XYZ file of C-alpha atoms in Angstrom:
439
model
C -1.701 -80.219 198.306
C -0.061 -81.774 195.659
C 1.467 -79.498 193.469
C 0.650 -80.951 189.275
C 4.331 -80.944 187.393
C 4.664 -80.630 184.481
C 6.999 -82.718 182.751
C 10.187 -80.917 180.893
C 12.466 -81.599 177.716
C 16.015 -82.664 177.912
C 17.083 -79.940 177.389
C 15.353 -77.746 180.949
C 16.074 -81.244 182.625
C 19.809 -80.317 180.967
C 19.800 -76.796 182.291
C 18.456 -77.380 185.713
C 21.665 -79.845 186.020
C 24.610 -77.277 184.898
C 25.660 -76.641 188.421
C 26.507 -79.970 188.980
C 29.015 -80.248 186.841
C 31.218 -77.223 189.249
C 30.558 -78.855 192.065
C 31.607 -81.546 191.518
C 34.903 -80.723 189.721
C 35.423 -79.293 192.936
C 34.982 -82.759 194.750
C 36.682 -84.320 191.586
C 39.702 -82.028 192.946
C 39.566 -82.907 196.980
C 39.279 -87.258 195.495
C 42.472 -86.900 193.323
C 44.337 -83.623 194.226
C 43.933 -82.703 198.156
C 46.067 -85.454 199.325
C 48.537 -85.670 197.520
C 48.837 -81.747 198.155
C 48.728 -83.521 201.992
C 51.425 -85.537 201.139
C 54.067 -82.253 199.021
C 53.094 -81.154 202.769
C 54.787 -83.745 204.664
C 51.761 -85.818 206.007
C 52.615 -88.720 207.160
C 50.278 -91.688 205.054
C 48.558 -92.898 208.688
C 47.323 -89.444 209.115
C 45.329 -89.100 205.188
C 42.244 -90.350 206.938
C 42.133 -88.763 209.910
C 43.099 -85.256 208.111
C 39.518 -85.806 205.599
C 37.794 -85.746 208.394
C 36.994 -81.890 207.304
C 34.397 -84.372 204.481
C 32.173 -86.347 207.117
C 31.585 -83.682 210.004
C 30.046 -80.728 207.533
C 28.422 -83.347 205.901
C 27.005 -84.593 208.704
C 25.935 -81.149 210.738
C 25.633 -78.450 206.674
C 23.595 -80.643 205.111
C 20.415 -82.105 207.093
C 20.721 -78.686 208.030
C 20.568 -76.623 204.783
C 17.603 -78.892 204.309
C 15.381 -78.113 206.370
C 16.248 -74.841 205.970
C 15.597 -74.486 202.305
C 12.738 -76.598 202.782
C 11.311 -73.362 205.177
C 12.243 -71.413 202.681
C 10.653 -69.783 199.663
C 11.277 -65.942 197.937
C 9.491 -64.665 195.093
C 12.576 -63.987 193.372
C 15.263 -65.967 194.406
C 13.856 -68.924 195.085
C 13.221 -72.134 197.775
C 16.243 -74.403 197.396
C 18.738 -71.935 194.989
C 19.886 -69.304 197.467
C 21.991 -72.075 199.183
C 24.137 -73.100 196.652
C 24.528 -69.511 195.272
C 25.711 -68.705 198.316
C 27.990 -72.821 198.667
C 28.907 -71.955 195.241
C 30.292 -68.545 196.509
C 32.530 -69.926 198.627
C 33.970 -72.698 197.517
C 34.974 -70.836 194.812
C 37.214 -69.008 197.240
C 38.403 -71.737 198.504
C 40.100 -73.137 195.441
C 41.145 -69.957 194.664
C 43.555 -70.124 197.923
C 43.582 -73.151 198.565
C 47.040 -74.161 196.191
C 48.889 -71.497 197.554
C 48.816 -73.177 201.149
C 51.576 -72.310 203.049
C 51.813 -75.086 205.635
C 49.637 -78.494 206.207
C 47.499 -77.020 208.757
C 45.901 -73.897 206.614
C 45.446 -76.544 203.657
C 43.308 -78.770 206.331
C 41.886 -75.237 207.871
C 40.773 -74.366 204.087
C 39.117 -77.900 203.610
C 37.414 -77.909 205.799
C 35.946 -74.029 204.540
C 35.337 -75.498 201.088
C 33.268 -78.550 202.823
C 30.906 -76.194 203.997
C 31.011 -74.085 201.075
C 30.137 -77.890 198.523
C 27.622 -79.757 200.930
C 25.916 -75.992 201.130
C 25.822 -76.364 197.361
C 25.271 -80.390 196.587
C 22.166 -80.957 198.769
C 19.652 -78.308 197.796
C 20.471 -79.265 194.667
C 19.328 -82.999 195.006
C 15.714 -82.152 196.670
C 15.638 -78.993 193.335
C 15.905 -82.479 190.894
C 13.170 -83.747 193.521
C 11.360 -80.836 193.336
C 10.721 -79.853 189.919
C 9.811 -83.399 188.240
C 7.386 -85.240 187.483
C 7.755 -88.717 189.077
C 7.516 -90.966 185.785
C 11.096 -88.070 184.794
C 12.801 -88.466 188.782
C 14.990 -91.061 187.348
C 15.854 -89.160 183.816
C 16.774 -86.141 186.378
C 19.031 -88.015 189.102
C 21.678 -90.097 185.827
C 21.748 -86.407 184.727
C 22.695 -85.412 187.430
C 25.113 -88.500 187.791
C 25.704 -87.656 183.921
C 27.748 -84.116 185.241
C 29.182 -86.086 188.827
C 30.873 -87.823 185.824
C 32.516 -84.533 184.020
C 32.902 -82.180 186.903
C 35.515 -85.089 187.573
C 36.791 -85.974 185.240
C 37.839 -82.051 184.393
C 39.683 -82.467 186.833
C 41.948 -84.860 186.864
C 42.485 -84.811 183.288
C 43.360 -80.722 183.642
C 45.895 -82.749 186.846
C 47.192 -84.974 183.773
C 47.110 -82.489 181.882
C 48.657 -79.501 183.710
C 51.561 -82.480 185.156
C 52.623 -83.626 181.650
C 52.848 -80.269 180.621
C 54.070 -78.072 183.261
C 55.510 -81.154 186.295
C 59.258 -80.455 184.187
C 58.888 -76.751 185.862
C 60.176 -77.969 189.662
C 61.773 -80.767 191.484
C 59.656 -82.333 194.555
C 60.431 -80.387 197.548
C 58.545 -81.706 200.947
C 56.888 -78.492 202.313
C 55.887 -77.513 198.613
C 53.099 -77.348 196.523
C 54.263 -77.749 192.459
C 53.391 -74.696 190.779
C 51.281 -77.643 188.175
C 48.625 -78.059 190.955
C 48.089 -74.149 190.984
C 45.913 -74.533 187.357
C 43.447 -77.257 188.264
C 42.240 -75.522 190.883
C 42.080 -71.610 189.125
C 39.991 -73.328 186.926
C 37.424 -74.762 189.679
C 36.671 -71.791 191.130
C 35.865 -70.238 188.155
C 33.337 -73.934 186.465
C 31.987 -73.746 190.081
C 30.587 -70.742 190.348
C 29.553 -69.777 186.878
C 27.540 -73.367 186.084
C 25.273 -72.722 189.349
C 25.171 -68.750 187.878
C 23.794 -70.228 184.560
C 21.421 -73.042 186.259
C 20.209 -70.379 188.599
C 19.813 -68.227 185.872
C 17.975 -70.716 183.875
C 15.373 -72.692 186.163
C 13.341 -71.021 187.636
C 11.139 -72.610 190.396
C 7.747 -73.734 191.592
C 6.194 -71.640 193.561
C 5.241 -74.072 196.760
C 0.763 -74.304 196.725
C -0.679 -72.638 199.788
C -0.492 -75.188 202.235
C 2.893 -75.164 201.991
C 3.484 -71.850 202.530
C 1.261 -71.294 205.346
C 3.816 -73.459 207.076
C 7.311 -71.221 204.981
C 4.655 -67.971 206.641
C 4.048 -69.690 210.314
C 7.712 -70.620 210.913
C 9.318 -66.916 209.464
C 6.269 -65.832 212.089
C 7.777 -67.714 215.062
C 10.719 -66.429 217.539
C 14.565 -66.432 216.713
C 15.300 -68.820 218.791
C 12.712 -71.047 217.884
C 13.057 -70.533 214.400
C 17.077 -71.850 215.012
C 15.746 -74.609 216.340
C 13.554 -76.211 213.783
C 15.977 -76.848 211.629
C 17.226 -79.682 214.572
C 14.132 -80.805 215.505
C 12.242 -81.750 211.262
C 15.773 -83.043 210.956
C 14.682 -85.886 215.040
C 10.669 -86.175 213.888
C 12.531 -86.481 209.919
C 15.094 -89.778 211.047
C 11.788 -90.844 213.605
C 9.389 -91.320 210.818
C 12.081 -92.722 208.052
C 10.230 -94.846 205.859
C 12.371 -98.431 206.175
C 13.509 -98.491 202.577
C 16.605 -95.492 203.654
C 17.303 -97.523 207.396
C 17.743 -100.531 204.625
C 19.625 -98.100 202.038
C 22.070 -97.041 205.317
C 22.732 -100.434 205.844
C 24.476 -100.299 202.209
C 25.499 -97.061 202.897
C 27.935 -97.922 205.167
C 30.622 -100.137 203.453
C 29.710 -98.193 200.216
C 30.969 -94.897 201.178
C 33.554 -96.228 204.132
C 35.039 -97.727 200.904
C 35.211 -95.308 198.760
C 37.332 -92.898 200.551
C 39.693 -95.373 201.018
C 39.522 -95.841 197.814
C 40.031 -92.093 197.256
C 42.970 -91.626 199.604
C 45.526 -94.301 198.765
C 45.744 -94.618 195.194
C 48.679 -92.465 195.275
C 49.859 -94.180 197.697
C 49.290 -97.388 195.998
C 51.171 -95.969 193.115
C 54.290 -94.977 194.622
C 54.426 -98.723 195.703
C 53.412 -100.904 193.148
C 54.923 -98.640 190.193
C 57.418 -97.247 191.933
C 56.036 -94.032 191.031
C 56.582 -90.104 192.701
C 54.304 -88.555 194.639
C 53.372 -86.345 191.384
C 53.403 -89.014 189.143
C 51.618 -91.094 191.496
C 49.195 -88.335 191.675
C 48.681 -88.067 187.959
C 48.096 -91.861 187.431
C 45.461 -92.165 190.328
C 44.062 -88.870 187.985
C 43.900 -91.034 184.665
C 42.197 -93.584 187.038
C 39.855 -91.233 188.351
C 39.510 -89.368 184.700
C 39.025 -93.273 182.945
C 35.985 -93.795 185.064
C 34.255 -90.507 184.552
C 34.550 -91.170 181.459
C 32.454 -94.497 181.715
C 29.740 -92.730 184.423
C 29.333 -89.478 181.296
C 28.381 -92.408 179.311
C 27.108 -95.001 180.990
C 24.225 -92.528 183.274
C 21.498 -92.418 181.202
C 21.868 -95.422 179.688
C 21.515 -96.952 183.049
C 17.093 -95.676 183.036
C 15.701 -97.761 180.260
C 17.501 -100.460 182.430
C 16.586 -99.774 185.862
C 13.056 -98.992 184.723
C 12.938 -102.368 182.958
C 15.169 -104.766 185.288
C 14.791 -102.648 188.537
C 16.607 -100.365 190.510
C 17.619 -102.499 193.158
C 19.408 -105.186 190.895
C 20.802 -102.865 188.766
C 22.896 -100.745 192.107
C 23.433 -104.445 193.663
C 25.677 -105.738 189.975
C 26.777 -102.176 189.745
C 28.018 -102.671 193.890
C 29.616 -106.434 192.727
C 31.627 -105.215 189.757
C 33.485 -101.654 191.624
C 34.202 -104.843 194.587
C 36.581 -106.824 191.625
C 37.766 -103.288 190.267
C 39.478 -102.917 193.130
C 41.082 -106.464 193.553
C 41.762 -106.244 190.828
C 43.817 -102.774 190.966
C 46.327 -103.587 192.813
C 47.612 -106.520 191.121
C 48.310 -104.692 187.855
C 51.766 -102.600 186.694
C 50.830 -101.756 183.726
C 49.781 -97.554 183.711
C 47.634 -98.376 180.998
C 46.022 -101.867 181.763
C 45.216 -100.820 184.708
C 42.551 -98.575 183.515
C 40.599 -101.213 182.779
C 38.530 -101.964 186.086
C 37.888 -98.396 185.814
C 35.385 -99.896 183.592
C 33.478 -101.520 185.929
C 34.290 -98.792 188.689
C 32.850 -95.866 186.325
C 29.611 -97.732 186.092
C 29.186 -98.252 189.873
C 29.515 -95.394 190.028
C 26.426 -93.930 188.155
C 24.960 -96.121 189.450
C 25.640 -94.801 192.399
C 25.039 -90.967 192.131
C 21.105 -92.031 190.441
C 19.411 -94.563 192.078
C 19.701 -94.138 195.562
C 17.985 -90.626 195.221
C 15.411 -91.872 192.956
C 14.364 -94.680 194.429
C 14.443 -92.157 198.533
C 13.062 -89.201 195.946
C 9.829 -91.945 195.135
C 9.267 -92.767 198.998
C 8.769 -89.682 200.979
C 6.655 -86.859 201.291
C 6.825 -84.035 199.179
C 7.523 -81.086 201.740
C 9.803 -83.321 203.254
C 12.308 -83.599 200.218
C 14.547 -81.379 201.652
C 15.629 -82.666 204.999
C 15.346 -86.390 204.079
C 17.667 -86.097 201.089
C 20.321 -84.646 204.231
C 19.151 -86.988 205.917
C 21.001 -89.346 203.116
C 23.830 -87.286 202.838
C 24.313 -88.411 206.594
C 24.241 -91.657 206.156
C 27.100 -90.826 203.346
C 29.201 -89.137 205.921
C 29.226 -90.660 209.071
C 30.225 -93.639 207.667
C 33.230 -91.740 205.767
C 33.701 -89.615 209.008
C 33.997 -93.408 210.532
C 36.484 -94.441 208.131
C 38.470 -91.016 208.878
C 38.716 -91.747 212.559
C 39.180 -95.923 212.314
C 41.682 -96.869 209.568
C 44.836 -95.221 210.256
C 44.942 -97.802 213.012
C 43.108 -100.422 211.404
C 45.608 -99.116 208.420
C 48.715 -98.913 209.886
C 48.827 -102.159 212.126
C 46.030 -104.234 210.854
C 47.478 -103.792 206.773
C 50.368 -103.444 207.408
C 50.670 -99.523 206.872
C 50.926 -101.682 202.962
C 48.451 -99.505 200.075
C 48.376 -102.987 198.365
C 46.352 -104.079 200.938
C 43.787 -100.594 202.107
C 42.700 -101.205 198.529
C 41.989 -104.646 198.912
C 39.809 -103.912 202.018
C 38.391 -101.325 200.241
C 37.462 -104.381 197.920
C 35.655 -106.394 200.420
C 33.540 -103.265 201.799
C 31.691 -103.706 198.551
C 31.294 -106.666 197.762
C 29.103 -106.870 201.332
C 27.747 -102.859 199.956
C 26.212 -105.651 196.942
C 25.170 -108.176 199.488
C 22.854 -105.800 202.079
C 21.177 -104.327 198.617
C 19.693 -106.785 197.410
C 17.635 -106.331 200.453
C 16.609 -103.436 199.211
C 12.483 -103.273 198.419
C 10.880 -99.635 196.788
C 8.050 -98.766 198.736
C 4.581 -97.746 197.772
C 3.365 -94.022 198.770
C 1.283 -95.157 200.605
C 3.864 -97.692 202.441
C 5.779 -94.124 204.021
C 4.085 -92.778 207.294
C 2.265 -89.717 206.833
C 3.957 -86.529 208.270
């Protein structure tokens, strides 16, 4: 039986998404601060991709499993999705407190693995949480609101890096094997935000109880022997992949190019500015943070504006054009040596980031069944982390042997991949519910 969902007010949708601010602050630190920390601790540039493999691996394992588990969870007191993103936020907060004190490279890499487990555990149920709560007519607003908080969280993370580097970087001289103290403050703020913003959404937003049919399925799952309950998420994932809507397979092709390219961008902006502007690692990290700061300001400004545009023009067209704009941005960055002018392409990148963080989730949420939304959101995130995993395993040798260990070539390579993603996005056609296989 289909549950009738009441429309929510703007502020109710705002409150339910506040927790995304802390999650995305943490991801913002991963995008901008983690690789400089690896460089501070003595990592060579061609090792950066493989050192970042924690994100793809944990996402591949954690997100679909947590999604399947949350589909089969219900507590009158704690809800369905909220226990998972609360536990994930606590784990992430502890790691953020510890990260800047990493004494050696292997310790920082190990912490990144644990941090990614926490972040993935928090983020995946959050995607399903929005789909659970909102009627179809409000899905676009709900996911674009998440996109707004993606921009806000990453903006705050990178803004703090720029500010603290400016205020306190003179306190110490860069020494290989030592993390400067000015980086500590951003991580401490992230640790606090991670838990407090999640608590805000947990306390402000009640979950919709499952229907009698769903509750019956949940109780059947709980009554199974322990071994079967452990195997159940894997069985659910396998069955869901076999019956996955064609739309998601087509989106997977877009994601292959899109997320491979994004991982290159995040890993190689700091090395790029060391090369094109002659900066030290700290200065290059600050410039990279300013780039991220700029595009996330744009993301915040345009995220909700994309809602009526998408409704008018269609998600496919807006998404494809945004990817093409991101490609243009990456083609431009290596040829701009002025630290202010190089921020201009980030306008296009910010529009692209807003679309990437909202439109695909809206489109997928419309074509998957309610009772499997958690597992399908997990599978969607598998489509994100698999390209990232491929990048971490393959791009190091590509960078070293094909691109001449040149960060300029790496950025141009990423731009070309975004161009391919835009072409494949034009093949996306939203399906009707009737076209989706009954599960």
